[in-house]
Amino acid sequence: MFYAARFKEQPLTPSLDSPMTPLWLSADANGLLKLISSKKLDQPDLKNPSIKFALEAKTLTVEARSPIHRVALGVHNEQKLVTVAYADGSTRILSTSKLVEGELATVAKWEETPKRFKASNSSPDRWVGLDVRAQGILQSNQRGQVRLTKLGSDKDGETSHTCNVPMNLRHLAASPSGAHFAYGGTEVNLSLWNLEKSFQQSAETVSSSKPGKRGRGDQLFPGEIWRAKNVAHDNLDLRQPVDITSLSFLSDTEANAHHQIAIGNTLGAVHHYDTRKGKKPAGSWQDSRMSGGVALVEKGIRDHELYIADSSTNFWAIDLRASKEPLYSMKGLSGKVTSICASPSTGYVGVGALDRYFRLLDSPVSVDSSQSDNLQGHGSVVGKLYVTASPTAIIPLVEDAESKACTVLDDVVAKDGEEDDWNNLQEVSSDEEDLAPTSKKRRKKA
């Protein structure tokens, strides 16, 4: 059975190189949400042979209030929800039940008070974290104003809890299980908190460390369970400043979801932490070719793989174990990367850049299909679309490759074409059948 999203009255053609057709939700600086679909090209593009997909964007009917800082997708209160955080301090919770019709129904919305979110002064606040988990919707601005919102049975039934963490944050993220969250920022080292305990101490204000006592803040705050120590001094025996720009949880398992964390900083270094093995990095990676430091880090498609992007056009995949050189690079970028989102189920990576293009990237195949870390070549752009404004956040709408409910759309199954799909299957000879398992295994590893 094939699955496709109805897009402008026509179902999409599933990808021939992956189990599912890539489908993405993109937010931009104009406050618009766009559904980006892809269709496999029947013939290769003569001007750019690497292009395999024709991309198309459809603007969803959601009120454009102000630029969108963050977008998150997840399940909460037994609903699959899209959460959008705007630059004016407002947040909207949207249901995906009418996404087929091009609409996202508003389930709940709220606005932060001017005291908690300053949107109109000379240095406005910015959302640095937004996640949807079973425990609630977690969000925070750069001043450490953290909010956890739980939805009730009706639209007006949400309840909110707040807590304060250190200021000058650059990124805050919840663990895949939702039981913990981590953050980092300017002179704010990586820190891991227990979600439930942190909001029990909501009445207590947490202040950042004083400038003269950066290295003496060993005492943990209420709700904080682990905090990293600064790395060793440089070759001149000078302290290396702490300026974390992005972080990513590396494990998807419930038991170890919060132990493996990777961070990138403005010095161009990537540090891998294991909270069970101490407060120093378990591994580090750095390259002088990084321009302006590491801007974004994102968990890769393969195990031990991490995507990193700098402040220029460099976009690499690295091995977190022991590799000094990048596994491969992504070619075809002509603007600073503003958002990265990998979709392991499809094998593609969605990338937004300042040049106002949304790009669909693939990764090189392994030299040996039994070793996923033995790679060659480089990733390339397989789809490209001009979206009129720089994408600020991208999320994939295809999640589980083994599940029949392969997208957030409930009515996207092309039931009418089931018989035609069976009739169009190519006949395979007995000799070709013997070769089929090998090719299938290689596609799975790629």
XYZ file of C-alpha atoms in Angstrom:
446
model
C 0.000 0.000 0.000
C 1.310 3.427 -0.875
C 0.783 6.492 1.308
C 0.566 9.994 -0.094
C -0.502 13.452 1.006
C -3.227 15.161 -0.977
C -1.662 18.336 -2.199
C -3.590 20.608 -4.551
C -6.061 17.835 -5.329
C -3.284 15.434 -6.447
C -1.704 12.693 -4.326
C 2.044 12.675 -4.095
C 4.119 9.945 -5.666
C 6.118 8.013 -3.049
C 9.892 8.176 -3.282
C 11.607 5.307 -5.049
C 14.781 5.703 -2.978
C 13.191 5.753 0.485
C 10.246 4.097 2.255
C 8.205 7.294 2.186
C 7.810 10.583 0.398
C 9.452 13.480 2.279
C 6.888 15.938 3.627
C 7.913 18.972 5.691
C 6.436 21.876 7.628
C 8.417 25.101 7.315
C 8.092 28.349 9.284
C 9.605 31.619 8.110
C 10.451 35.159 9.172
C 7.134 36.455 7.769
C 5.129 34.443 10.289
C 3.846 31.939 7.716
C 3.623 28.162 7.928
C 4.122 26.255 4.695
C 3.550 22.619 3.845
C 6.350 21.497 1.536
C 5.689 18.369 -0.472
C 7.893 16.482 -2.894
C 7.279 14.512 -6.052
C 9.717 12.140 -7.689
C 10.882 13.369 -11.085
C 10.246 11.034 -13.997
C 13.342 12.312 -15.787
C 16.498 13.834 -14.292
C 17.066 17.575 -14.437
C 19.455 18.268 -17.307
C 20.851 21.416 -15.688
C 21.345 19.752 -12.289
C 21.457 15.936 -12.459
C 21.430 15.584 -8.666
C 17.863 16.958 -8.440
C 15.492 14.016 -7.901
C 12.409 15.751 -6.464
C 10.162 18.587 -7.534
C 9.203 20.547 -4.412
C 6.010 22.519 -3.942
C 4.904 24.752 -1.061
C 1.405 25.470 0.154
C 0.774 28.236 2.685
C -1.432 27.029 5.523
C -4.321 29.152 6.725
C -2.896 30.297 10.042
C -2.971 33.954 11.086
C 0.442 35.534 10.494
C 1.153 37.554 13.612
C 4.917 38.147 13.620
C 8.110 36.265 12.721
C 8.186 32.682 13.940
C 11.077 31.736 16.195
C 10.330 28.080 16.927
C 8.076 25.252 15.746
C 7.663 21.862 17.420
C 5.672 18.715 16.673
C 4.713 16.095 19.239
C 1.993 14.182 21.036
C 0.372 15.675 24.109
C -2.982 14.973 25.709
C -3.457 12.145 23.172
C -3.281 14.610 20.279
C -0.631 15.206 17.652
C 0.019 18.924 17.905
C 2.060 21.595 16.167
C 3.248 24.366 18.483
C 4.368 27.736 17.127
C 6.242 30.400 19.146
C 6.114 33.932 17.694
C 8.423 36.912 18.119
C 5.673 38.946 19.839
C 5.628 36.518 22.792
C 2.534 34.596 21.740
C 2.233 30.818 21.373
C -0.295 28.826 19.363
C -1.164 25.171 19.720
C -2.482 23.770 16.435
C -4.174 20.492 15.638
C -3.195 18.510 12.540
C -6.693 17.099 11.992
C -7.397 19.489 9.071
C -3.942 19.600 7.585
C -5.200 17.845 4.431
C -7.476 20.831 3.735
C -4.575 23.225 4.255
C -5.662 24.300 7.731
C -4.241 23.966 11.212
C -7.045 24.338 13.747
C -6.125 26.360 16.833
C -6.454 24.277 19.998
C -5.080 26.837 22.455
C -3.123 30.094 22.481
C -1.600 32.436 25.032
C 0.645 35.469 25.263
C 3.450 36.120 27.685
C 3.275 39.205 29.872
C 5.705 42.061 29.049
C 7.595 41.208 32.228
C 8.297 37.656 31.060
C 8.800 38.394 27.358
C 9.932 41.777 26.046
C 8.992 42.120 22.402
C 8.930 45.878 21.768
C 12.132 47.311 23.270
C 15.484 47.846 21.580
C 16.722 44.359 22.546
C 13.668 42.093 22.272
C 13.565 38.628 23.745
C 13.843 35.509 21.638
C 12.512 32.005 22.079
C 15.450 29.614 22.423
C 13.529 26.423 23.144
C 10.195 24.806 22.262
C 9.229 21.136 22.559
C 6.001 19.133 22.733
C 6.086 16.110 25.011
C 3.582 13.983 26.909
C 4.390 16.021 30.029
C 3.386 19.292 28.329
C 4.637 22.068 26.061
C 8.045 23.298 27.234
C 9.359 26.670 26.092
C 11.902 29.261 27.184
C 13.365 32.603 26.135
C 17.008 33.660 26.343
C 16.457 35.215 29.815
C 15.733 31.804 31.330
C 11.967 32.269 31.672
C 10.813 28.643 31.308
C 7.163 27.660 30.978
C 5.507 24.228 31.031
C 1.911 24.194 29.756
C -0.435 21.237 30.066
C -3.614 21.158 28.020
C -6.918 20.099 29.519
C -9.958 18.485 27.965
C -11.217 21.730 26.391
C -9.653 24.798 24.800
C -9.597 26.841 28.015
C -8.378 24.069 30.229
C -4.622 24.591 29.991
C -2.547 25.020 33.137
C 0.908 26.582 33.220
C 3.886 26.280 35.521
C 6.958 28.508 35.387
C 10.504 28.368 36.668
C 13.655 30.415 36.251
C 17.039 29.184 35.093
C 20.237 31.183 34.386
C 20.101 33.964 31.812
C 21.924 34.424 28.493
C 20.707 31.130 27.057
C 21.278 30.228 23.418
C 19.420 26.908 23.299
C 17.113 24.873 25.550
C 15.751 21.448 24.580
C 13.722 18.677 26.199
C 14.961 15.090 26.139
C 13.141 12.647 23.836
C 11.378 11.096 26.839
C 10.340 14.520 28.150
C 11.512 13.772 31.696
C 14.519 16.119 31.473
C 15.659 19.268 29.709
C 19.077 20.763 29.024
C 20.340 24.223 28.145
C 23.502 26.174 27.368
C 24.468 29.689 26.435
C 26.906 32.556 26.862
C 28.928 31.804 30.000
C 26.282 29.199 30.804
C 27.715 25.714 30.602
C 25.685 22.681 29.622
C 23.230 21.785 32.389
C 20.700 18.976 32.780
C 17.515 19.352 34.835
C 14.740 17.062 36.025
C 11.536 18.443 34.539
C 9.187 17.584 37.405
C 11.479 18.745 40.213
C 12.407 21.995 38.490
C 8.820 23.241 38.406
C 8.246 22.264 42.013
C 10.744 25.004 42.833
C 9.004 27.606 40.659
C 8.869 30.166 43.448
C 12.658 30.211 43.768
C 14.577 32.495 41.437
C 17.805 31.219 39.921
C 20.389 33.853 39.171
C 23.378 33.468 36.915
C 26.887 33.175 38.315
C 28.731 36.358 39.153
C 31.456 37.374 36.703
C 34.251 36.920 39.235
C 33.154 33.434 40.275
C 32.572 31.590 37.034
C 34.538 28.543 38.067
C 33.161 28.263 41.598
C 29.538 27.521 40.834
C 29.682 23.822 41.705
C 26.511 23.821 43.781
C 23.525 22.597 41.803
C 20.239 24.478 41.712
C 16.989 22.826 42.879
C 15.907 20.527 40.060
C 19.362 20.510 38.443
C 20.913 17.042 38.365
C 24.112 17.569 36.339
C 26.292 20.421 35.113
C 29.317 20.263 32.849
C 32.691 21.689 33.767
C 34.642 23.917 31.457
C 37.189 22.352 29.124
C 40.924 22.580 29.732
C 42.847 25.796 29.087
C 44.217 26.440 25.625
C 47.863 26.238 24.515
C 48.558 29.643 26.071
C 47.114 28.446 29.375
C 44.155 30.808 28.984
C 40.620 29.970 30.002
C 38.387 29.098 27.069
C 35.138 31.093 27.174
C 31.818 29.278 27.339
C 29.499 30.193 24.481
C 27.219 27.292 23.530
C 25.184 27.978 20.411
C 23.278 24.702 19.961
C 22.750 21.305 21.590
C 21.170 17.991 20.661
C 20.184 14.838 22.542
C 21.716 11.813 20.836
C 19.713 8.866 22.185
C 16.101 8.003 21.431
C 15.687 5.228 24.006
C 13.571 5.913 27.057
C 16.173 4.641 29.529
C 19.149 6.641 28.205
C 17.377 9.537 26.542
C 19.083 12.220 28.657
C 22.626 10.854 29.058
C 24.131 11.533 25.615
C 24.279 15.225 24.631
C 26.298 17.058 21.965
C 26.932 20.801 21.949
C 28.518 23.260 19.532
C 30.130 26.587 20.435
C 31.417 29.779 18.851
C 35.014 28.507 18.983
C 34.184 25.959 16.289
C 34.278 22.991 18.670
C 31.784 20.182 19.170
C 31.777 18.420 22.543
C 30.071 15.129 23.304
C 28.999 14.610 26.924
C 27.964 11.441 28.719
C 26.423 12.462 32.032
C 27.200 9.013 33.500
C 30.955 9.377 32.951
C 31.712 12.734 34.517
C 31.444 16.439 33.821
C 34.166 16.699 31.186
C 33.525 15.970 27.498
C 33.653 12.293 26.546
C 34.827 13.374 23.104
C 35.572 16.552 21.170
C 35.824 17.589 17.536
C 37.178 20.836 16.109
C 38.134 22.099 12.685
C 39.775 25.363 11.716
C 37.639 25.514 8.560
C 34.570 26.366 10.621
C 33.711 30.004 9.897
C 32.314 31.924 12.850
C 32.045 28.826 15.014
C 29.344 26.170 15.116
C 25.881 27.627 14.527
C 23.747 24.452 14.635
C 24.099 20.821 15.662
C 21.509 18.133 14.945
C 21.415 14.377 15.468
C 22.149 12.572 12.220
C 20.341 9.790 10.430
C 22.895 7.097 11.240
C 24.143 6.062 14.685
C 27.046 8.169 16.009
C 26.395 10.739 13.285
C 25.978 14.445 13.978
C 25.198 17.264 11.549
C 26.961 20.574 12.119
C 26.693 23.906 10.320
C 28.796 27.031 10.758
C 28.029 30.721 10.249
C 28.979 30.460 6.578
C 27.887 27.759 4.114
C 29.750 24.766 5.564
C 27.559 21.804 6.460
C 29.237 18.578 7.584
C 28.439 15.232 9.102
C 30.899 14.016 11.732
C 31.454 10.808 13.684
C 31.183 11.341 17.442
C 33.431 8.417 18.317
C 36.993 9.017 17.155
C 37.032 10.517 13.676
C 39.098 13.671 13.177
C 37.903 14.351 9.641
C 34.226 14.832 8.698
C 32.424 11.753 7.427
C 31.188 13.785 4.483
C 30.095 17.284 3.559
C 26.878 18.625 2.126
C 27.331 20.400 -1.193
C 25.107 22.889 -2.957
C 24.509 25.436 -0.166
C 24.867 29.124 -0.940
C 23.637 30.719 2.300
C 24.050 30.388 6.030
C 22.032 27.473 7.371
C 19.224 28.645 9.666
C 17.539 25.322 10.418
C 18.318 21.609 10.108
C 15.950 18.701 10.519
C 16.805 15.090 9.737
C 14.174 12.474 8.919
C 15.634 9.000 9.561
C 12.513 7.311 8.177
C 12.983 8.867 4.731
C 16.772 9.206 4.736
C 16.661 12.895 3.816
C 17.580 16.129 5.577
C 15.570 19.345 5.329
C 17.649 22.528 5.428
C 16.640 26.189 5.452
C 19.109 28.983 4.687
C 19.354 32.757 4.614
C 19.197 32.737 0.823
C 15.445 31.939 1.220
C 15.712 28.433 -0.144
C 14.441 25.207 1.307
C 16.697 22.323 0.292
C 16.252 18.598 0.493
C 19.577 16.814 0.975
C 20.595 13.193 0.860
C 23.646 11.491 2.349
C 26.253 9.354 0.579
C 25.937 5.605 0.657
C 28.362 3.431 2.558
C 31.296 1.843 0.745
C 30.526 -1.360 2.632
C 26.844 -1.835 3.424
C 27.784 -3.609 6.667
C 29.673 -0.574 7.992
C 27.677 2.627 8.237
C 30.757 4.682 9.186
C 32.693 3.820 6.014
C 31.405 6.578 3.752
C 32.513 8.168 0.525
C 31.592 11.193 -1.554
C 29.354 13.920 -0.235
C 25.699 14.700 0.272
C 23.952 16.581 -2.474
C 20.841 18.672 -3.023
C 18.049 16.457 -4.377
C 15.320 19.109 -4.126
C 15.293 22.899 -3.987
C 12.511 25.450 -3.555
C 12.454 29.245 -3.180
C 10.124 30.091 -0.288
C 10.196 33.965 -0.370
C 11.446 34.231 3.250
C 14.235 32.605 5.227
C 12.997 29.434 6.955
C 13.432 29.775 10.719
C 12.278 26.282 11.687
C 11.642 23.010 9.840
C 10.009 19.811 11.081
C 9.398 16.560 9.170
C 5.871 15.209 8.926
C 7.053 11.645 8.332
C 8.187 9.823 11.444
C 8.044 6.040 11.785
C 9.266 4.033 8.810
C 7.794 0.806 10.182
C 4.383 2.252 11.017
C 1.513 2.456 8.554
C 0.575 5.836 10.004
C 3.628 7.288 8.307
C 2.587 10.971 8.438
C 0.709 13.258 10.766
C -2.080 13.344 8.225
C -4.915 10.989 9.123
C -6.569 10.975 5.701
C -3.591 10.715 3.375
C -3.841 7.045 2.445
C -4.414 6.698 -1.277
C -6.997 3.946 -0.935
C -8.431 4.489 -4.379
C -5.133 3.578 -6.013
C -4.444 0.312 -4.221
C -5.447 -1.919 -7.131
C -3.520 0.179 -9.637
C -0.395 -0.012 -7.501
C -0.563 -3.805 -7.445
C -1.141 -3.962 -11.194
C 1.853 -1.702 -11.870
C 4.312 -3.893 -9.972
C 7.172 -5.056 -12.187
C 7.579 -8.793 -12.702
C 10.874 -10.166 -11.398
C 12.593 -13.261 -12.687
C 14.034 -15.943 -10.448
C 17.577 -14.680 -11.048
C 16.601 -11.164 -10.064
C 14.877 -12.460 -6.939
C 18.170 -13.859 -5.703
C 19.747 -10.415 -5.986
C 16.853 -8.538 -4.440
C 17.716 -9.050 -0.718
C 21.211 -7.594 -1.196
C 19.984 -4.421 -2.869
C 17.257 -4.022 -0.286
C 19.791 -4.253 2.527
C 21.953 -1.551 0.946
C 19.027 0.812 0.623
C 18.200 0.296 4.292
C 21.727 1.153 5.409
C 21.852 4.247 3.248
